[in-house]
mmCIF file of C-alpha atoms in Angstrom:
data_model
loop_
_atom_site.group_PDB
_atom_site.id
_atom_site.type_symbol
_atom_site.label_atom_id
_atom_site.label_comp_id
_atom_site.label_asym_id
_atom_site.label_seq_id
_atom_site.Cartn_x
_atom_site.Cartn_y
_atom_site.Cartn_z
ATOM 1 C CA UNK Q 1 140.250 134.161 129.270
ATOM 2 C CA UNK Q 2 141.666 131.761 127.160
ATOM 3 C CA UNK Q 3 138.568 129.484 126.949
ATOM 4 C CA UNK Q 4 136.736 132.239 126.238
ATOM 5 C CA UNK Q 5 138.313 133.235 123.305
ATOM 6 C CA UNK Q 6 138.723 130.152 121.943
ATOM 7 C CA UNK Q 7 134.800 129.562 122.463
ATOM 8 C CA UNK Q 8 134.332 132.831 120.691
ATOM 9 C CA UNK Q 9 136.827 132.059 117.949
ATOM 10 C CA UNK Q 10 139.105 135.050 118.260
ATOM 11 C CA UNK Q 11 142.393 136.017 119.285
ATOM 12 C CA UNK Q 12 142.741 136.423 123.053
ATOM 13 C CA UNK Q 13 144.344 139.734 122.822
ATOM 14 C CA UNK Q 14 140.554 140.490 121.076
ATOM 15 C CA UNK Q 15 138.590 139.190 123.722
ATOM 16 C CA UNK Q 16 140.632 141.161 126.188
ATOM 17 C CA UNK Q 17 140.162 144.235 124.755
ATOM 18 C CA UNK Q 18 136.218 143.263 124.309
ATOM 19 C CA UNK Q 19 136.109 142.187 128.084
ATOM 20 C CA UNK Q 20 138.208 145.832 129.373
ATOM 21 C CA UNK Q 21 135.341 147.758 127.241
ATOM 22 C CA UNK Q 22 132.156 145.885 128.631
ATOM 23 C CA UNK Q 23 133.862 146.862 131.780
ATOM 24 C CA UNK Q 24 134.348 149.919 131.447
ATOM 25 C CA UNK Q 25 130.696 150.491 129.682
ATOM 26 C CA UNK Q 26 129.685 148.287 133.057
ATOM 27 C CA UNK Q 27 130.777 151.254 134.966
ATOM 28 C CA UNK Q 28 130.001 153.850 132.932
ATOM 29 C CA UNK Q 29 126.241 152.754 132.497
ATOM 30 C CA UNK Q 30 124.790 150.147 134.932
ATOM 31 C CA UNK Q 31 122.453 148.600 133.643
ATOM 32 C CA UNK Q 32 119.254 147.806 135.211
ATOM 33 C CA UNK Q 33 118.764 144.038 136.101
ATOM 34 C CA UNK Q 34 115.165 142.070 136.917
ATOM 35 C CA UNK Q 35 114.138 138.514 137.617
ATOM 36 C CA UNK Q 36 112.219 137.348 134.917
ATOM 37 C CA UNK Q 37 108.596 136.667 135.491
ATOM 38 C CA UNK Q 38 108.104 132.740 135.480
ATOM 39 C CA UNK Q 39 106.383 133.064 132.558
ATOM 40 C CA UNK Q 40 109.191 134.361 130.167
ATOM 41 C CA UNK Q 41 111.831 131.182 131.450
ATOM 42 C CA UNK Q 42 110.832 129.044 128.463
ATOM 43 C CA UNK Q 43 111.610 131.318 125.925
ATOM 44 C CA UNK Q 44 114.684 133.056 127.303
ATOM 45 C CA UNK Q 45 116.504 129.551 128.768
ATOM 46 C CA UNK Q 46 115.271 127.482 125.087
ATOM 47 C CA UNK Q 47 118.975 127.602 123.306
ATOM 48 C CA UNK Q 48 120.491 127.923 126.245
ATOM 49 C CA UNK Q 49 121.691 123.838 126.113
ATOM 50 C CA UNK Q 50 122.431 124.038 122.508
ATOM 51 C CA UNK Q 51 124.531 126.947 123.077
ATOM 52 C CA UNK Q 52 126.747 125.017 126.342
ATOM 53 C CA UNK Q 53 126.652 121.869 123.751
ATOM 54 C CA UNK Q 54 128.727 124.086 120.947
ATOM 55 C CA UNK Q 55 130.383 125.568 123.273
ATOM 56 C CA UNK Q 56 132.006 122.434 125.570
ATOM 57 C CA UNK Q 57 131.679 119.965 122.894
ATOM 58 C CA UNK Q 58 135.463 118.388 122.769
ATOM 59 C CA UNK Q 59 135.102 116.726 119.570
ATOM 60 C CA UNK Q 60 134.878 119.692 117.676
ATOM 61 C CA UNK Q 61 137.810 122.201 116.777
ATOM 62 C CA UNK Q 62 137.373 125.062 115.021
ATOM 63 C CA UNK Q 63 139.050 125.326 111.490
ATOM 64 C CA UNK Q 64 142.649 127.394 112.208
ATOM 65 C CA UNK Q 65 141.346 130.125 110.145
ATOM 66 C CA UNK Q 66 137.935 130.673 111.352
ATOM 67 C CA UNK Q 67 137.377 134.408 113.311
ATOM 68 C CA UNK Q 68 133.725 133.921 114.106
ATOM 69 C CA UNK Q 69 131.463 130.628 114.450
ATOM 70 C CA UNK Q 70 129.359 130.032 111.507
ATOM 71 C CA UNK Q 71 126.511 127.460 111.601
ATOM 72 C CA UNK Q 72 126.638 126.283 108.277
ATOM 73 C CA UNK Q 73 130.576 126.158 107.730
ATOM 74 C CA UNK Q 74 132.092 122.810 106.479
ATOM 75 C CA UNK Q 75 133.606 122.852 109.813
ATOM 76 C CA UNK Q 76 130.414 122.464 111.789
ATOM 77 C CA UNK Q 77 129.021 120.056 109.787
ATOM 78 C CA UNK Q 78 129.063 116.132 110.130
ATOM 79 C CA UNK Q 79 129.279 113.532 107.436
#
């Protein structure tokens, strides 16, 4: 849970609680799952490596202060 958190730029005792209610919704309400047709992969999988890239990239930390990821903070942004 830790990397999680840290990957979503909040507190782990937030994440936690965010993680014990999607379970509990989970239970309360499955929802209904498909395989998407071959025809929707392209759109659905498109930011899919940009997403693992900001996510695992090691050479950026996120400011001390930050609570949510935001694309245009002077954090994110290279010189």
């Amino acid at each position: 849970m830790p990397e999680i958190a840290h990957a979503s730029l909040v507190p782990e005792t937030t994440m936690a609680q965010r993680i014990t209610r999607a379970k509990k919704k989970c239970d309360d309400e499955p929802a209904p799952t498909r395989v998407p047709e071959a025809a929707d992969l392209p759109a659905r999988l498109g930011g899919v490596p940009t997403v693992l890239f900001l996510v695992f990239d090691e050479n950026t930390s996120p400011p001390a202060t930050a609570t949510r990821f935001e694309p245009n903070s002077p954090a994110r942004q290279s010189d």
